[in-house]
Coordinates of C-alpha atoms in Angstrom, one line a residue:
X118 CA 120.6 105.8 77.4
X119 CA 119.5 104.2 80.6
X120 CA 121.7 104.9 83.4
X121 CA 121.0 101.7 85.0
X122 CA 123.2 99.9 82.7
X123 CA 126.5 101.2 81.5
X124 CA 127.9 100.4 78.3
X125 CA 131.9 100.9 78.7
X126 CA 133.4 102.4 75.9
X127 CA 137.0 101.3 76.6
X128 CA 140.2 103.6 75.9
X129 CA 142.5 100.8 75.4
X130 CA 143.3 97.9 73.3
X131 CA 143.1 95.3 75.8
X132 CA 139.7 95.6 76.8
X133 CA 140.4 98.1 79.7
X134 CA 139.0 101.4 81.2
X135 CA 140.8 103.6 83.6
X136 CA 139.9 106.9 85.3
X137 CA 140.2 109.4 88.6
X138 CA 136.8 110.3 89.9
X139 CA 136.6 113.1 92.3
X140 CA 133.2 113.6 91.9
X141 CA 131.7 113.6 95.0
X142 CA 128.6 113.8 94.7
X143 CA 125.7 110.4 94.7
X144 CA 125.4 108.7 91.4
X145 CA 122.2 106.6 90.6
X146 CA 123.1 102.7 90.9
X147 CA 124.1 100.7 87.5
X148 CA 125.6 97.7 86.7
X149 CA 127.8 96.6 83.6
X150 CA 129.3 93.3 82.7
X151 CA 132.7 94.3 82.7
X152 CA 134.7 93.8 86.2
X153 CA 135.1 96.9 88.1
X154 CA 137.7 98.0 90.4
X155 CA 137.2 101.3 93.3
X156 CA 140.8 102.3 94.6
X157 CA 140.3 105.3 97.3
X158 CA 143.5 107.3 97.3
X159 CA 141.8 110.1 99.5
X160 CA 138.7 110.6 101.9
X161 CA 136.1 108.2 102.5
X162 CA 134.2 107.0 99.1
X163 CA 130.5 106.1 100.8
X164 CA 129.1 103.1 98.3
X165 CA 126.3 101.3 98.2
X166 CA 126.6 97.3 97.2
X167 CA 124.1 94.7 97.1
X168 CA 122.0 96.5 99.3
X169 CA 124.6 96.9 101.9
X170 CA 126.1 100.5 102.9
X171 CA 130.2 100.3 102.8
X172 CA 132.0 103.6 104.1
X173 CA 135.7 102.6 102.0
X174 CA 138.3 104.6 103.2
X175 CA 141.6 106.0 101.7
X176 CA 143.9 103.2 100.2
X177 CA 141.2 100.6 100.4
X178 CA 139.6 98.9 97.5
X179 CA 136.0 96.8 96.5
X180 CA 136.0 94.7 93.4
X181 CA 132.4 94.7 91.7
X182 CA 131.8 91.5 90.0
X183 CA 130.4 91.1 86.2
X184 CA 126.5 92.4 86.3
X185 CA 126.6 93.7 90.3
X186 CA 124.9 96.5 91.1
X187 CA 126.6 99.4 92.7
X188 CA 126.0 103.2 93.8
X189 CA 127.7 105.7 95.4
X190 CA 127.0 108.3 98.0
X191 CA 128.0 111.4 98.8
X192 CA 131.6 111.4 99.8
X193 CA 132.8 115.0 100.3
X194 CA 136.7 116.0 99.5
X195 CA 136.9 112.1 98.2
X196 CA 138.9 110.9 95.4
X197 CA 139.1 107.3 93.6
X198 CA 140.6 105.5 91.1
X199 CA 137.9 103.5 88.9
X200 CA 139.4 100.4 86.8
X201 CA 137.0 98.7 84.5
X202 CA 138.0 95.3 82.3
X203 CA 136.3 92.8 80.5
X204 CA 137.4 88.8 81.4
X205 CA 137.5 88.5 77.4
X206 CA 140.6 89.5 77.9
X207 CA 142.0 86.7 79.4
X208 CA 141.8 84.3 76.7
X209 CA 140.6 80.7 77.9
X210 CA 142.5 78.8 75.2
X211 CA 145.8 80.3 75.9
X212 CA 145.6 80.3 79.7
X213 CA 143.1 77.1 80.4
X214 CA 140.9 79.1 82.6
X215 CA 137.3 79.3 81.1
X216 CA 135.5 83.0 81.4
X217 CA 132.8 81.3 83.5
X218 CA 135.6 80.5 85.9
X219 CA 136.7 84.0 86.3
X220 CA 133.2 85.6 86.8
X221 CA 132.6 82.7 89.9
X222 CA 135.6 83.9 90.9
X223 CA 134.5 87.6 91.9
X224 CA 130.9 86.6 92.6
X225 CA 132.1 84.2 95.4
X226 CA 134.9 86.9 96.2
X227 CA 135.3 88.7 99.2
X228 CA 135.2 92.1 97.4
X229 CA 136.9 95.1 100.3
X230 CA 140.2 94.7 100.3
X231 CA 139.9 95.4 104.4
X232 CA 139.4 91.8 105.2
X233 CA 142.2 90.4 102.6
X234 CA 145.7 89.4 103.7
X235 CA 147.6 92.6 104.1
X236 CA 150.4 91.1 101.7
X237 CA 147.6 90.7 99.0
X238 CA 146.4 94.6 99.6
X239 CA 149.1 95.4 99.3
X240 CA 150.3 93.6 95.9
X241 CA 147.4 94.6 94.2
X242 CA 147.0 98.4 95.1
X243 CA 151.0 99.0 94.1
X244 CA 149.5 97.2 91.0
X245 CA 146.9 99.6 90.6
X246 CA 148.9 102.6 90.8
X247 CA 151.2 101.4 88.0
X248 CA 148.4 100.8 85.8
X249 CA 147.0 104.4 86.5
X250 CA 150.3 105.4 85.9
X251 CA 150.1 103.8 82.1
X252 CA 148.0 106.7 81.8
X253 CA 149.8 109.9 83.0
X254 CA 152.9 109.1 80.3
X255 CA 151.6 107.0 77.5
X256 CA 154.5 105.3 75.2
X257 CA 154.4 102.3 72.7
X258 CA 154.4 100.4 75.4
X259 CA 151.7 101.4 77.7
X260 CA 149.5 98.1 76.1
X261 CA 152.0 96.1 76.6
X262 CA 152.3 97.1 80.3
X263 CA 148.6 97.3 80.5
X264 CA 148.0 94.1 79.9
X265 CA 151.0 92.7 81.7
X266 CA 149.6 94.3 84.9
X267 CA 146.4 93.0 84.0
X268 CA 147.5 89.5 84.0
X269 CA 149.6 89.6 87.4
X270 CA 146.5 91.2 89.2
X271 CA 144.4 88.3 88.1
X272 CA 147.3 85.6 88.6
X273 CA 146.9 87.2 92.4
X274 CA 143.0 87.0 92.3
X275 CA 142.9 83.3 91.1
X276 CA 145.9 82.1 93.3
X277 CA 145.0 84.8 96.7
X278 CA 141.6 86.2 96.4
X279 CA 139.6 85.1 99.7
X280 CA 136.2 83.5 99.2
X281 CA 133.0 83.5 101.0
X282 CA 132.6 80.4 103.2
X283 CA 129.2 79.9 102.1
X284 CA 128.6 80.2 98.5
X285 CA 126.5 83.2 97.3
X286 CA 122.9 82.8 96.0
X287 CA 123.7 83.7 92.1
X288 CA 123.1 87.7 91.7
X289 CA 120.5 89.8 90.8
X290 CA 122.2 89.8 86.9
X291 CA 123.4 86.9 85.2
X292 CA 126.9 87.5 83.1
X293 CA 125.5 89.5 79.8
X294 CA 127.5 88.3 77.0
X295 CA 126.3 89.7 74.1
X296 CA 126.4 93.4 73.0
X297 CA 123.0 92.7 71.7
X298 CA 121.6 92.0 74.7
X299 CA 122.7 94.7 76.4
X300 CA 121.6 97.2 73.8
X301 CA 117.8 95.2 74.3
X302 CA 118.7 95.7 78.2
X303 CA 119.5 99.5 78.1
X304 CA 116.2 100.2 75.9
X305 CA 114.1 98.4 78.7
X306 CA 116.1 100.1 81.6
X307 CA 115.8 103.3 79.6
X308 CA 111.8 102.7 79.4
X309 CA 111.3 102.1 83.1
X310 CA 113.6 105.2 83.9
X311 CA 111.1 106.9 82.2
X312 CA 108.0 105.3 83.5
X313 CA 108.5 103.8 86.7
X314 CA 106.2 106.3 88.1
X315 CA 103.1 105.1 86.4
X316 CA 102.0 101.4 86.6
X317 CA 104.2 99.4 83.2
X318 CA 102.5 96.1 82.1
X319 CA 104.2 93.1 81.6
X320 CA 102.6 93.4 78.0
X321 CA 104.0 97.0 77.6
X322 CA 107.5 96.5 78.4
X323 CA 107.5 93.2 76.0
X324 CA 105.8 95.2 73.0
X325 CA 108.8 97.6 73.6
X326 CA 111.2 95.1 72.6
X327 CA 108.8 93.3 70.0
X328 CA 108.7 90.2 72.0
X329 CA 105.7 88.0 73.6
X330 CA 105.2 88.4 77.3
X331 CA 106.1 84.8 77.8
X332 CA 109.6 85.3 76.1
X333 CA 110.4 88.7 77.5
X334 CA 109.8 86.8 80.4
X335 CA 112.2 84.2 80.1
X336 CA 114.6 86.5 78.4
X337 CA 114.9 88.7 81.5
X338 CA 114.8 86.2 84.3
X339 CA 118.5 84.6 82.0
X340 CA 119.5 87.9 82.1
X341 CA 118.8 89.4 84.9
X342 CA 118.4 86.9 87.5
X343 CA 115.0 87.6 88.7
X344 CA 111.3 88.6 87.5
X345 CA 110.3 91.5 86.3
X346 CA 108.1 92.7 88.4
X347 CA 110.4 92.2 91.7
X348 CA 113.5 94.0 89.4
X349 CA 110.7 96.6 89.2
X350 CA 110.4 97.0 92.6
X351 CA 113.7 96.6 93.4
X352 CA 114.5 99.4 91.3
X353 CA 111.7 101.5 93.0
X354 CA 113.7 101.2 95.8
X355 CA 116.9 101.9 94.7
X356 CA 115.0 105.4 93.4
X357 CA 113.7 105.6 97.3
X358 CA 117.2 105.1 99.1
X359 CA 118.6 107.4 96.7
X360 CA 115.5 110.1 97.6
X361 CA 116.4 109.6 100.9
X362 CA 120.1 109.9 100.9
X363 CA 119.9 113.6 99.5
X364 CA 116.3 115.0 100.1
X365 CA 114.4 115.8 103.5
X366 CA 110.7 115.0 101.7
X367 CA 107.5 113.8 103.4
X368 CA 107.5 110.0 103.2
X369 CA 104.3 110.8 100.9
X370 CA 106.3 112.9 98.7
X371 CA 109.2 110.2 98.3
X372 CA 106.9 106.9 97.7
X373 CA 105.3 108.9 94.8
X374 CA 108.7 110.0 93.4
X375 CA 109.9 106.6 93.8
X376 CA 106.9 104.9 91.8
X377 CA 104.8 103.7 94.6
X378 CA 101.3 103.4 94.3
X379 CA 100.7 104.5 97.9
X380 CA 102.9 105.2 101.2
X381 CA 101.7 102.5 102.6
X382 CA 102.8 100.0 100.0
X383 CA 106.2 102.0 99.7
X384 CA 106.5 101.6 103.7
X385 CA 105.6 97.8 103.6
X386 CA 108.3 97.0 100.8
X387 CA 110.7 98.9 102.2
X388 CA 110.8 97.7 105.6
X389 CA 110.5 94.2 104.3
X390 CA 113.7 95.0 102.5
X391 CA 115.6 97.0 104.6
X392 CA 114.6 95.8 107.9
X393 CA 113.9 99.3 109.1
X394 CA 111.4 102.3 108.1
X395 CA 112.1 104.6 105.4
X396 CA 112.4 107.3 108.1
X397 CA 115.2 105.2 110.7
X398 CA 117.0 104.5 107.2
X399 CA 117.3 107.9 106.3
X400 CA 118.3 108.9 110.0
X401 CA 121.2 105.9 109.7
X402 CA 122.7 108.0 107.1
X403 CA 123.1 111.2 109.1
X404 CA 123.7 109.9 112.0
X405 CA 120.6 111.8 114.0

């Protein structure tokens, strides 16, 4: 299964995944099209979000919208509390709020909690912790409670949840509906997790999934929100930071274990992305 995309097997009824992670070690970036909220109840949890380093630090949260991106870092003697939902469960007919609304919602969202209201924080992390608690002493009840906590957290969102002034540029991945989809999705992911060292086709990766290279075309770009060659490269990168956040390699070394045809190319896209070398980025981790 590709690790890019994660395929949430949910533990309860209501459409709803909860955990503690106190793995601190890095984990290779992924997206999923269920809502996903990071509660830090100790340490520093180091993430990486649209391209953006965020330290998060104890008691603060980040929401990650339907289809973002996300990594994490190393974050040493770090614990978190990882909430995953799907929007289906708020159903439009009852409540009159359509699932397209909700995933606008957290893509125009101000997603740390560091720059909400402190009264909102505040609501929604005692919110957390009684969900989490739904899981230490399970009863008849716990759905019930689940999903009433589930619904007060997104009354907050909708009534409190601070937007960005100017409106976001949709994401790199369109909301994935369809289980199908996905399953098409993880077996191209799971090919260029394989591959992305050697030089894939745009015919290859559309005879993997038995369609032309006009339609794979189109059915990636609805999907993912950009060509892809540039999700290629994108993804190249991701491999690079990654590289670089836990290996002291020749820059050589890392553009070939990233999929780059030649340092120089792997310097050029990188700096075009980053706005700094592979070598200052690596230093702006440490510090040195």
């Amino acid at each position: 299964m590709s690790h890019y995309i994660e395929l949430v097997k949910f533990d309860s009824p209501v459409n709803l995944k909860i955990f503690k992670n106190e793995n601190t070690l890095a984990s290779f970036p992924h997206f999923h099209k269920e809502v996903e909220i990071i509660y830090v109840k100790k340490g520093c949890v180091n993430i990486v979000y649209q391209n953006e380093m965020i330290a998060l630090q104890e008691f603060e949260m980040i929401i990650f919208p339907s289809g973002a991106t996300h990594a994490f870092l190393s974050s040493p003697n770090s614990e978190r509390y990882v909430y995953q939902f799907d929007l289906a469960t708020f159903d439009e007919k009852l409540l009159g709020v359509s699932q397209l609304h909700l995933v606008q919602l957290f893509d125009h969202a101000q997603v740390c909690s560091n720059i909400w209201p402190d009264d909102l924080a505040q609501t929604v992390a005692e919110l957390l912790d009684l969900l989490f608690q739904t899981t230490l002493a399970p009863t008849i009840a716990v759905h019930y409670l689940q999903l009433g906590y589930l619904m007060q957290l997104m009354g907050l969102f909708l009534d409190q949840l601070p937007q960005e002034k100017i409106q976001k540029v949709a994401g790199h991945h369109a909301e994935v509906k369809y289980k199908e989809d996905l399953v098409l999705l993880n077996r191209i992911f799971g090919y260029i997790e394989t591959h992305y060292q050697e030089d894939i086709t745009l015919d290859a990766i559309s005879d993997l999934v038995g369609f032309s290279p006009y339609y794979f075309t189109r059915f990636f770009k609805k999907h993912i929100g950009q060509t892809f060659i540039q999700f290629l490269s994108d993804y190249r990168l991701e491999k690079a930071r990654y590289i670089l956040s836990q290996e002291r390699l020749p820059m050589v070394e890392v553009a070939e274990k990233s999929g780059f045809s030649s340092v120089k190319t792997f310097h050029h896209v990188f700096k075009k992305s980053q706005g700094m070398s592979p070598l200052q980025y690596q230093k702006s981790l440490t510090g040195k």
